[in-house]
Coordinates of N, CA and C in Angstrom, one line a residue:
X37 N 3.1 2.2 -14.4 CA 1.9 1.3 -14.4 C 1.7 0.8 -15.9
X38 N 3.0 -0.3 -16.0 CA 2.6 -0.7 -17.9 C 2.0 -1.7 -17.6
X39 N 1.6 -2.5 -16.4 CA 1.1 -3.8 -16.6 C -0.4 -4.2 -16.6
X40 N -0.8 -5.3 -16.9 CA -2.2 -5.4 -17.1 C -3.2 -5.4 -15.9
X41 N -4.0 -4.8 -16.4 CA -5.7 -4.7 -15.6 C -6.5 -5.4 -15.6
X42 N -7.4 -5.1 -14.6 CA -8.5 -6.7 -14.5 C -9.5 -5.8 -14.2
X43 N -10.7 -6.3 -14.9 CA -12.2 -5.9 -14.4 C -12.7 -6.0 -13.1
X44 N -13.8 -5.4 -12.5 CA -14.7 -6.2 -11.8 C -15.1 -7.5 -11.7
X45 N -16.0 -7.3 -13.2 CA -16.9 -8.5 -13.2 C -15.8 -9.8 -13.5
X46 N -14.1 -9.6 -13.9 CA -12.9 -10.9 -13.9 C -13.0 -10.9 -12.4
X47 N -12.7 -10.3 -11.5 CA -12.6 -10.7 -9.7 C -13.9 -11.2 -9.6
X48 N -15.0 -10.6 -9.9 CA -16.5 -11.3 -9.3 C -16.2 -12.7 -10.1
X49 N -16.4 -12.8 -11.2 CA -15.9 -14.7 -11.3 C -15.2 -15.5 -11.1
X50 N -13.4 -14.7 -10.6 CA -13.0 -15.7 -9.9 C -13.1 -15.8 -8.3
X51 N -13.9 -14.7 -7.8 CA -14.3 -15.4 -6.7 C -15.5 -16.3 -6.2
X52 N -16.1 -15.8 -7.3 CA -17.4 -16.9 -7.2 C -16.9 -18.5 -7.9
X53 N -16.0 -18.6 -9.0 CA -15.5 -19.7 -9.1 C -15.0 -20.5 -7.9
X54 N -14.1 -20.1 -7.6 CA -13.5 -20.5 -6.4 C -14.1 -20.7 -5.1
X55 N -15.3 -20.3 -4.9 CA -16.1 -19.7 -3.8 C -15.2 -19.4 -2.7
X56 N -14.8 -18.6 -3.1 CA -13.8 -17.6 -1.6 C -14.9 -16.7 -0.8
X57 N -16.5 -16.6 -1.6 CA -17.2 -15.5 -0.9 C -17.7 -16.6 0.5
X58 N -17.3 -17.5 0.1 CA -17.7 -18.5 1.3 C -16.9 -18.4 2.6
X59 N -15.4 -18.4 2.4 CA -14.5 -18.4 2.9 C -14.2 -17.8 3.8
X60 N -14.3 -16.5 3.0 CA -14.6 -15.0 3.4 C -15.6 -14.0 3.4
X61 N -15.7 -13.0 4.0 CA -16.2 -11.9 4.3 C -15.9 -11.4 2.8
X62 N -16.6 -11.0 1.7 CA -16.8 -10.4 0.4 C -18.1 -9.0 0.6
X63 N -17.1 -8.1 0.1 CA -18.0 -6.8 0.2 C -17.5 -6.2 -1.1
X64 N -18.5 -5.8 -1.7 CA -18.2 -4.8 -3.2 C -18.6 -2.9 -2.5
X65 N -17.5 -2.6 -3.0 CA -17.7 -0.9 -2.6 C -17.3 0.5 -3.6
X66 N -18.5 0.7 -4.1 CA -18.4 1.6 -4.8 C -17.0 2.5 -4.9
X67 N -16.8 2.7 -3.6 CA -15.5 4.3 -3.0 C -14.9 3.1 -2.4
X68 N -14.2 2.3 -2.7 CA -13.2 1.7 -2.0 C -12.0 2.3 -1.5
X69 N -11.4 3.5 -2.5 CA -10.5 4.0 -1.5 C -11.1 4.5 -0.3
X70 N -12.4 4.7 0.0 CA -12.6 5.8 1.2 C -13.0 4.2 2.1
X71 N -13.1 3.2 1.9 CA -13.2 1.9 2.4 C -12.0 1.3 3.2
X72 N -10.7 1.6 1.9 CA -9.5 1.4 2.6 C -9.1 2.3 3.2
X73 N -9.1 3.9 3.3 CA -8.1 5.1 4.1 C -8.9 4.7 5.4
X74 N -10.3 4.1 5.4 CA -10.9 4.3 6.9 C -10.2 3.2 7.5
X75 N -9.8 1.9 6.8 CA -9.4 1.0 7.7 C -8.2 0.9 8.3
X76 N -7.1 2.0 6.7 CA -5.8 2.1 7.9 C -6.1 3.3 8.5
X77 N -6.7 3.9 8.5 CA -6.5 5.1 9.9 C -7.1 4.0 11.2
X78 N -8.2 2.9 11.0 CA -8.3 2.3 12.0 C -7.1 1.2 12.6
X79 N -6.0 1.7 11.8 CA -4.7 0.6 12.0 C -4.6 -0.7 12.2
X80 N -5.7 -0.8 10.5 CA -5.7 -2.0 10.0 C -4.4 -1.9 9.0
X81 N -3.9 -3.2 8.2 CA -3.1 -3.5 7.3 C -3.9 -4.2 5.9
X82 N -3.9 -3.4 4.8 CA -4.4 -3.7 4.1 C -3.6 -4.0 3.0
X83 N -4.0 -5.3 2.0 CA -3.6 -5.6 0.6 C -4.3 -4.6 -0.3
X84 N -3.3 -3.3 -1.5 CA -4.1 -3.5 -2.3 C -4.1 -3.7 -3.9
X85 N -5.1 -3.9 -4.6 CA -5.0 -4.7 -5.9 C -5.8 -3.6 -6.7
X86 N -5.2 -2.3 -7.5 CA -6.3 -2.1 -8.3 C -5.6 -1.2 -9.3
X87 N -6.0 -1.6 -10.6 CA -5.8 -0.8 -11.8 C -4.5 -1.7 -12.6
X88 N -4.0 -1.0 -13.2 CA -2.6 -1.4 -14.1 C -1.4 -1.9 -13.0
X89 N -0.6 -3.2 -13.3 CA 0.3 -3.3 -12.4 C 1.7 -2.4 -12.5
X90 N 2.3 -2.4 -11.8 CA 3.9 -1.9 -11.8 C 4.4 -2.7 -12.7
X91 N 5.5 -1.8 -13.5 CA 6.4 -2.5 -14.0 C 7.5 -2.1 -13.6
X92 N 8.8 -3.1 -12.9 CA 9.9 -2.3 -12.4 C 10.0 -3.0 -11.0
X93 N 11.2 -2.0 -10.3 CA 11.2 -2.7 -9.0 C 10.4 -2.3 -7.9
X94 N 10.2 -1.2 -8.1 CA 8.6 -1.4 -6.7 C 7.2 -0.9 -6.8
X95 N 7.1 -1.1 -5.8 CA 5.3 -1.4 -6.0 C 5.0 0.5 -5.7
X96 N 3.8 0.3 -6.3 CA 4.1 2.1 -6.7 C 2.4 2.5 -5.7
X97 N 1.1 1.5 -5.1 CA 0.2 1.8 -4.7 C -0.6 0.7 -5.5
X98 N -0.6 0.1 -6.5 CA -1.4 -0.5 -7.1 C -1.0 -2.4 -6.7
X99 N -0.5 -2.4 -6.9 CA 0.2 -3.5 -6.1 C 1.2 -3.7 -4.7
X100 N 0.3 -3.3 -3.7 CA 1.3 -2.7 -2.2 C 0.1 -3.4 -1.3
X101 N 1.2 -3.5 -0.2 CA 0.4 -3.8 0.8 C 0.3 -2.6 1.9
X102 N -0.4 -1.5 2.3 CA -0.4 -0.5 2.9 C -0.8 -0.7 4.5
X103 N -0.6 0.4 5.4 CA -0.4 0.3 7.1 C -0.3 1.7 7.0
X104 N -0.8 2.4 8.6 CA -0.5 3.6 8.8 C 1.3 3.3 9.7
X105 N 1.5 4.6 8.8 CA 2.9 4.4 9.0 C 3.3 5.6 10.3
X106 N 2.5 5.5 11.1 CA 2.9 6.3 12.1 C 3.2 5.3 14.0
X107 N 2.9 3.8 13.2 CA 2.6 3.1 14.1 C 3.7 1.8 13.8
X108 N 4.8 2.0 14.9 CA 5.8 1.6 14.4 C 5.6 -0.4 14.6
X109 N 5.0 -0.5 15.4 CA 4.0 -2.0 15.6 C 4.0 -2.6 14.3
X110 N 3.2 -2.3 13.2 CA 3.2 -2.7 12.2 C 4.1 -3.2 11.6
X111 N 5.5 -3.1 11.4 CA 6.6 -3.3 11.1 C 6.9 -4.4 10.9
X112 N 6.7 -4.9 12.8 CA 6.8 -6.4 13.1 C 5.7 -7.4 12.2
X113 N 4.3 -6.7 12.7 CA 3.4 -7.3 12.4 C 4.0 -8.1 10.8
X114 N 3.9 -6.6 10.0 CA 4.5 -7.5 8.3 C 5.2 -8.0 8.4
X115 N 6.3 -7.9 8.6 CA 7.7 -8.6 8.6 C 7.2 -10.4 9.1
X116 N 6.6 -10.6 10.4 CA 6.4 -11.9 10.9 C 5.4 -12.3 10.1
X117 N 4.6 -11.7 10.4 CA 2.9 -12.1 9.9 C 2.5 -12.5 8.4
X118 N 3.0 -11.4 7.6 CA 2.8 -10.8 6.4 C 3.8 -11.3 5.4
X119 N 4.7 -11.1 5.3 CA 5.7 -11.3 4.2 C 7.2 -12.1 4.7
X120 N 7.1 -12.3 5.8 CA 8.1 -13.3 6.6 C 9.8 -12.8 5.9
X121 N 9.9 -12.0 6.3 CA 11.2 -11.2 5.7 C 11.7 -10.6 7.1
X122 N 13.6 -10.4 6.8 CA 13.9 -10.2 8.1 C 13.8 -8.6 8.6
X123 N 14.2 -8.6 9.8 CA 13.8 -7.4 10.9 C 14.1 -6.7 9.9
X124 N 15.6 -6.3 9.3 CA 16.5 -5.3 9.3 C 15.9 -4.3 8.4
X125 N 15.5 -5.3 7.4 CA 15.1 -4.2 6.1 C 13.7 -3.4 5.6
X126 N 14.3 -1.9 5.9 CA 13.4 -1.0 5.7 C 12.5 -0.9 4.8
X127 N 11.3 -0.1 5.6 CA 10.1 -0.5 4.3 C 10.5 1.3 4.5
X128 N 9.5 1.9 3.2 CA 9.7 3.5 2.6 C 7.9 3.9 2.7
X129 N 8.1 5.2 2.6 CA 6.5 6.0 2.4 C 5.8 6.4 1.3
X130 N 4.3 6.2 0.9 CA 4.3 6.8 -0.2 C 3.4 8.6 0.7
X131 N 3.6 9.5 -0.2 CA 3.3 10.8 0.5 C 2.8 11.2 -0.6
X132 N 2.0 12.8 0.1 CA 1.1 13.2 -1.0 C 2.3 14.2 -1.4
X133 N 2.4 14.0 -2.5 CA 3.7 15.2 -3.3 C 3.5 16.6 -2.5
X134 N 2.2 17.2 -2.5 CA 2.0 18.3 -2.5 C 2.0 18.7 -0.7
X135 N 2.1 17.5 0.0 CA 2.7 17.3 1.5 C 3.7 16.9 1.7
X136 N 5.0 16.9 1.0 CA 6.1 15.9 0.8 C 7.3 17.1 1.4
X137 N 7.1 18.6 1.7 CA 7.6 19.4 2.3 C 7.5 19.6 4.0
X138 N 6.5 18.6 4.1 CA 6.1 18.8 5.6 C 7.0 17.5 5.9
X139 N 7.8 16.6 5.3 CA 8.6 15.5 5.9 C 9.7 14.9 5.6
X140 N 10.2 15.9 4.0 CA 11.4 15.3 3.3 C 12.4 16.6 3.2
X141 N 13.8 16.8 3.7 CA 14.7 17.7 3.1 C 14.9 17.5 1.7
X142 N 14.5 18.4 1.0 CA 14.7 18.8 -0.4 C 15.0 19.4 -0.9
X143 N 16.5 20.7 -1.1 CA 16.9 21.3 -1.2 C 16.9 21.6 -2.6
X144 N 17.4 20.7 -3.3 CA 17.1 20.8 -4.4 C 15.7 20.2 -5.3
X145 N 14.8 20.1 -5.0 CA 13.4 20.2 -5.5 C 12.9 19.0 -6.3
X146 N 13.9 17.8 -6.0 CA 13.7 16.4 -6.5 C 12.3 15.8 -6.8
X147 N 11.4 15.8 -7.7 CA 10.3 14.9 -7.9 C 11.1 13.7 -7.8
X148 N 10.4 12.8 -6.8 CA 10.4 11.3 -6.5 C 9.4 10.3 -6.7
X149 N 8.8 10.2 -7.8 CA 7.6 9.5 -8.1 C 7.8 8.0 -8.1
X150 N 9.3 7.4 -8.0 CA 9.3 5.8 -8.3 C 10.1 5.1 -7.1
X151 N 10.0 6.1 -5.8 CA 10.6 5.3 -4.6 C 11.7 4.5 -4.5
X152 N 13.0 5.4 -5.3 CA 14.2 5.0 -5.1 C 15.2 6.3 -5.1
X153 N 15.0 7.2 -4.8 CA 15.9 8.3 -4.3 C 15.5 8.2 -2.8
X154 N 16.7 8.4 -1.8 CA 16.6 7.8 -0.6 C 16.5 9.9 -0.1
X155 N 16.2 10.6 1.2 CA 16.3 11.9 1.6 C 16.0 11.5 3.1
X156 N 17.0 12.8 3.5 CA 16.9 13.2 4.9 C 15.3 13.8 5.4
X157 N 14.7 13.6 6.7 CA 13.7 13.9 6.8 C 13.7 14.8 8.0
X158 N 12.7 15.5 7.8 CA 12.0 16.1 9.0 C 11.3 15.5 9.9
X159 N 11.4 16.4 11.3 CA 11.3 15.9 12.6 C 9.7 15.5 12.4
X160 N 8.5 16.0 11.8 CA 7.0 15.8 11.4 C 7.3 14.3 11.2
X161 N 8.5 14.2 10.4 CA 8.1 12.5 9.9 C 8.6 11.5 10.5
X162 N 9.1 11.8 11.7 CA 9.5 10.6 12.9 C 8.4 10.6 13.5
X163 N 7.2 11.2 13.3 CA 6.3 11.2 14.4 C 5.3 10.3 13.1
X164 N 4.7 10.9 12.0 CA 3.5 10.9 11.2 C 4.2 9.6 10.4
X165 N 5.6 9.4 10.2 CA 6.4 8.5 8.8 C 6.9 7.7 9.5
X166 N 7.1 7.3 10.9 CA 8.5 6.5 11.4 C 8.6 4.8 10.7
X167 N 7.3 4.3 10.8 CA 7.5 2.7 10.1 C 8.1 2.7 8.9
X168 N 7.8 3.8 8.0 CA 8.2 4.0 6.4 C 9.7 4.5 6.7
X169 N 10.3 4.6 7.9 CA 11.6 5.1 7.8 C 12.5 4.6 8.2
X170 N 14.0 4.5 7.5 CA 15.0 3.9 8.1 C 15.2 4.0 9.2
X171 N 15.5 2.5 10.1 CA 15.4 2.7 11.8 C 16.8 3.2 12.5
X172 N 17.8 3.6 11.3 CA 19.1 4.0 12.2 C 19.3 4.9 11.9
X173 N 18.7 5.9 10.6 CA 19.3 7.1 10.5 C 18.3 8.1 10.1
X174 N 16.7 7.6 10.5 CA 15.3 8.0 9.6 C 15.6 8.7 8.4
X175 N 16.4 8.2 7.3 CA 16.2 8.3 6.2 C 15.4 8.2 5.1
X176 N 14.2 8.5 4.5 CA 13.1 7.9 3.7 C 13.4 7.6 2.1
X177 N 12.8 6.8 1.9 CA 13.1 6.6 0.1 C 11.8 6.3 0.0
X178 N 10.7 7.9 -0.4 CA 9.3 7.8 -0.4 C 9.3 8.0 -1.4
X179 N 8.2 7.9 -2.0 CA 7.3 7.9 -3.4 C 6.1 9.4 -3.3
X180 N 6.4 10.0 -3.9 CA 5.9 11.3 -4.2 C 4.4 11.1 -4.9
X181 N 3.7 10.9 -4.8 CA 1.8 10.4 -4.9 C 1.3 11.9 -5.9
X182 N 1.2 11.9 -7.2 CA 0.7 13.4 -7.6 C -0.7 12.8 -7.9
X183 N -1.9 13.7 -8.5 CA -3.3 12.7 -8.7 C -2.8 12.5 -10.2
X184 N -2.2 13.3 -11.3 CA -1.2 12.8 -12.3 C -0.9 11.7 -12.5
X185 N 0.0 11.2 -11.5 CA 1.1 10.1 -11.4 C -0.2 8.9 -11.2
X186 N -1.2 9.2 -9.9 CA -1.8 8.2 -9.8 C -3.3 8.4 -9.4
X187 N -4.5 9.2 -9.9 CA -5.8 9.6 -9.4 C -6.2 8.8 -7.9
X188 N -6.7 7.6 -7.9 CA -7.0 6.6 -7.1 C -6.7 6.9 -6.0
X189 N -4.9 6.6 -5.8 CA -3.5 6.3 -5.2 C -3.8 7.1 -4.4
X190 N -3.8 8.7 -5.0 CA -3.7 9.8 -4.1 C -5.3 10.3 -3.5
X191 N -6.3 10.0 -4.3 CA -7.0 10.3 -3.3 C -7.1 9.1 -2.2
X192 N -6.8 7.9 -2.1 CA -6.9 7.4 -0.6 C -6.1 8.2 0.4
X193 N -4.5 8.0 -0.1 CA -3.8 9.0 0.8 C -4.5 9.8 1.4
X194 N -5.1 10.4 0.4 CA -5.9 12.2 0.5 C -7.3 11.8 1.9
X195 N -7.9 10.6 1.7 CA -8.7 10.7 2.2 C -8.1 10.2 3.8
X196 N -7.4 9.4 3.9 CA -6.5 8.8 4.7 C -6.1 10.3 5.7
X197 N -5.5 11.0 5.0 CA -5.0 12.2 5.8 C -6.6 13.1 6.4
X198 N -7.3 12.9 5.5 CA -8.7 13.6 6.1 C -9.2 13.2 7.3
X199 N -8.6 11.7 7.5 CA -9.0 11.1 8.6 C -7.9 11.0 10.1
X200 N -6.7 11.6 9.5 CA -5.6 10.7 10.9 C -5.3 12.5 10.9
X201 N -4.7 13.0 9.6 CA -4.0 14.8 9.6 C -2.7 13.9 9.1
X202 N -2.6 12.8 8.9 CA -1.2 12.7 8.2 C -1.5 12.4 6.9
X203 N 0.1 13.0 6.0 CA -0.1 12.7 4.8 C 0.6 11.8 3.5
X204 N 0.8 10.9 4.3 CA 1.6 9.7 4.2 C 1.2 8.2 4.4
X205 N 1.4 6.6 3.8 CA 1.3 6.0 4.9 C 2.8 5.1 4.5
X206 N 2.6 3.9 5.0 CA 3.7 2.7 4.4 C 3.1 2.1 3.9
X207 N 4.3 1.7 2.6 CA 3.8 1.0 1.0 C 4.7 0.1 1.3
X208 N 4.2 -1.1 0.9 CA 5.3 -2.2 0.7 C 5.0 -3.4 -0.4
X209 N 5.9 -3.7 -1.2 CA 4.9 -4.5 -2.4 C 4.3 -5.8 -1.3
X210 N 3.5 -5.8 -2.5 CA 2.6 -6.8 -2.5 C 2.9 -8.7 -2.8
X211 N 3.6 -9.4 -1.8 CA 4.1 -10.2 -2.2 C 4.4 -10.8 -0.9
X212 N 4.9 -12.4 -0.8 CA 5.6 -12.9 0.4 C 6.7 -13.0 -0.1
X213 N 7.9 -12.7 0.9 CA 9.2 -12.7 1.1 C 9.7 -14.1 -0.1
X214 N 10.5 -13.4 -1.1 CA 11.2 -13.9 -2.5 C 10.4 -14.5 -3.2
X215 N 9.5 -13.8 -3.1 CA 8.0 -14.1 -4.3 C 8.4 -13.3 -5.0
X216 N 7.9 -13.4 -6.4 CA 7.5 -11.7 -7.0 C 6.1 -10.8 -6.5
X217 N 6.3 -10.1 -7.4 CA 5.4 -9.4 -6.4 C 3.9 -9.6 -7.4
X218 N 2.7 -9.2 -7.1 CA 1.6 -10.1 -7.5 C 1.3 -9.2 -8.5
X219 N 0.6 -9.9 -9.9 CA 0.7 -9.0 -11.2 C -1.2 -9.4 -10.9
X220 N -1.8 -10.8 -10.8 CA -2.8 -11.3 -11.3 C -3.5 -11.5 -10.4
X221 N -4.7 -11.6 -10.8 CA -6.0 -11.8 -9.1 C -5.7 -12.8 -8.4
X222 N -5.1 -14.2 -9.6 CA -5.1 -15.2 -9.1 C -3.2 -15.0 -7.9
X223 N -2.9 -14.1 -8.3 CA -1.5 -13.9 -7.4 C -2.0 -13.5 -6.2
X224 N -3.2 -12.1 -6.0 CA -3.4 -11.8 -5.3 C -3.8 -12.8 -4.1
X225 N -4.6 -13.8 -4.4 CA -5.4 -14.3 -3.7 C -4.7 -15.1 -3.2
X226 N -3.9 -16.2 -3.7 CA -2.8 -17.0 -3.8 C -1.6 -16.4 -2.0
X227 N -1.4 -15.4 -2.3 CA -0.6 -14.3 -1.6 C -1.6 -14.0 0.1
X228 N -2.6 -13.6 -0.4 CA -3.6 -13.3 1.0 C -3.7 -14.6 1.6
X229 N -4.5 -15.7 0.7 CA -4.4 -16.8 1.9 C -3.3 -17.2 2.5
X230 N -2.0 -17.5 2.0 CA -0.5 -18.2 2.6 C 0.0 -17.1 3.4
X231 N -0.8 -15.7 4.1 CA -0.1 -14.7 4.4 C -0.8 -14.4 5.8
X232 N -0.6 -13.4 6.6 CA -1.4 -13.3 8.0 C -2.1 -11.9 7.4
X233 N -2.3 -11.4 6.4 CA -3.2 -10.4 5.4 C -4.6 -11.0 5.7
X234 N -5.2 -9.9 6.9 CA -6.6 -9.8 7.6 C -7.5 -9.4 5.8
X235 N -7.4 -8.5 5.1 CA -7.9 -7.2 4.3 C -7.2 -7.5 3.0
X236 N -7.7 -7.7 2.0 CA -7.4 -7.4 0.3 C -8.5 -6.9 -0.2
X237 N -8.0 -5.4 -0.5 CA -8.8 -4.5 -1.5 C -8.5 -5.3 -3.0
X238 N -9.6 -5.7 -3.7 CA -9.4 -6.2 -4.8 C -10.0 -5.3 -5.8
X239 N -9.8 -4.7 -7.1 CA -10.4 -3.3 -7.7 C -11.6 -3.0 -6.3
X240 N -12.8 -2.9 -6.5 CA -13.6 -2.6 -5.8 C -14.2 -3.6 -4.5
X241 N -13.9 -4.8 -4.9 CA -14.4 -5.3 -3.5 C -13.0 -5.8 -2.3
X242 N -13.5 -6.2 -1.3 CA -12.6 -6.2 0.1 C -12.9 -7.3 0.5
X243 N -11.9 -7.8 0.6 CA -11.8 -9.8 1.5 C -11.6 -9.4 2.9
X244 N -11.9 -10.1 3.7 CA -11.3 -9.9 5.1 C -11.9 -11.1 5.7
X245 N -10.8 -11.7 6.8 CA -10.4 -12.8 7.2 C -11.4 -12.5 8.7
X246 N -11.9 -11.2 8.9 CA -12.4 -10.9 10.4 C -13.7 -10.6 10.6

């Protein structure tokens, strides 16, 4: 997370510049993560935007677009709707490190914090993981969530799991298919409208198209 951060009160002016509160449904929320784990346990698909961006090749929770990944539907949904990228290629999971025993063979005791070591998984995570999993050999290349690595990050997880019992969801950057992936509000926004993205958590407030 080396990249730059944005305020509140930068999103509250460029939405009221732009008047997107028109457009859309604008709600500011104190506990936004406990705003977004309720909406993917409701198996909604959310954008979200908050804190320092990634630097690197993938989106680590701060720039991701999230889904409960137990619901293999979604898949399609992003792929067509969302980011217009083809069937084949597998989206991965972010997990709560300290749950990452209940769904990854790990023999040797690998911290995976940057979602590019790929592991064999447990039969739990065909059930709780399957969208975040390779569809021919459920193989995962998940991101290990510590509150360390990311406070925020992991308590949605955390609350997310308080709500479904899973401790996982699907992370996928934040971006339409051979975009980059979004550093700036104005990316964010840019990205939600041209996209079938119902929900963008932006630091604390939440757009939605519904």
């Amino acid at each position: 997370y080396l990249g730059p951060a944005y305020e509140n009160k930068e999103i509250y002016s460029l939405l009221i510049k732009n008047k997107f509160d028109k457009k859309y449904k604008v709600t500011f929320y104190k506990d936004i993560e406990k705003e977004v784990a309720s909406l993917l346990a409701k198996g909604k698909i959310v954008a979200r935007f908050k804190g320092r961006c990634e630097f690197g090749a993938r989106a680590l929770g701060n720039r991701s677009i999230l889904a409960d990944a137990s619901n293999k539907e979604v898949v399609m949904e992003i792929n067509e709707q969302i980011k217009n990228r083809d069937f084949w290629m597998p989206f991965a999971p972010s997990i709560l490190y300290e749950k990452s025993d209940k769904y990854i063979k790990n023999k040797k005791n690998f911290f995976a914090p940057w979602m590019v070591l790929a592991f064999e998984t447990k039969e739990k995570a065909k059930k709780d993981l399957i969208a975040g999993l390779h569809p021919y050999d459920f193989s995962a290349r998940p991101q290990m969530v510590t509150k360390e690595f990311n406070r925020d990050y992991h308590r949605l997880i955390s609350l997310f799991e308080k709500n479904t019992g899973r401790g996982g969801i699907l992370n996928t950057s934040f971006n339409l298919h051979g975009e980059p992936m979004v550093c700036s509000p104005e990316d964010a926004i840019h990205t939600f409208e041209d996209s079938g993205l119902k929900y963008l958590a932006i630091e604390n407030y939440l757009l939605s198209k519904e």
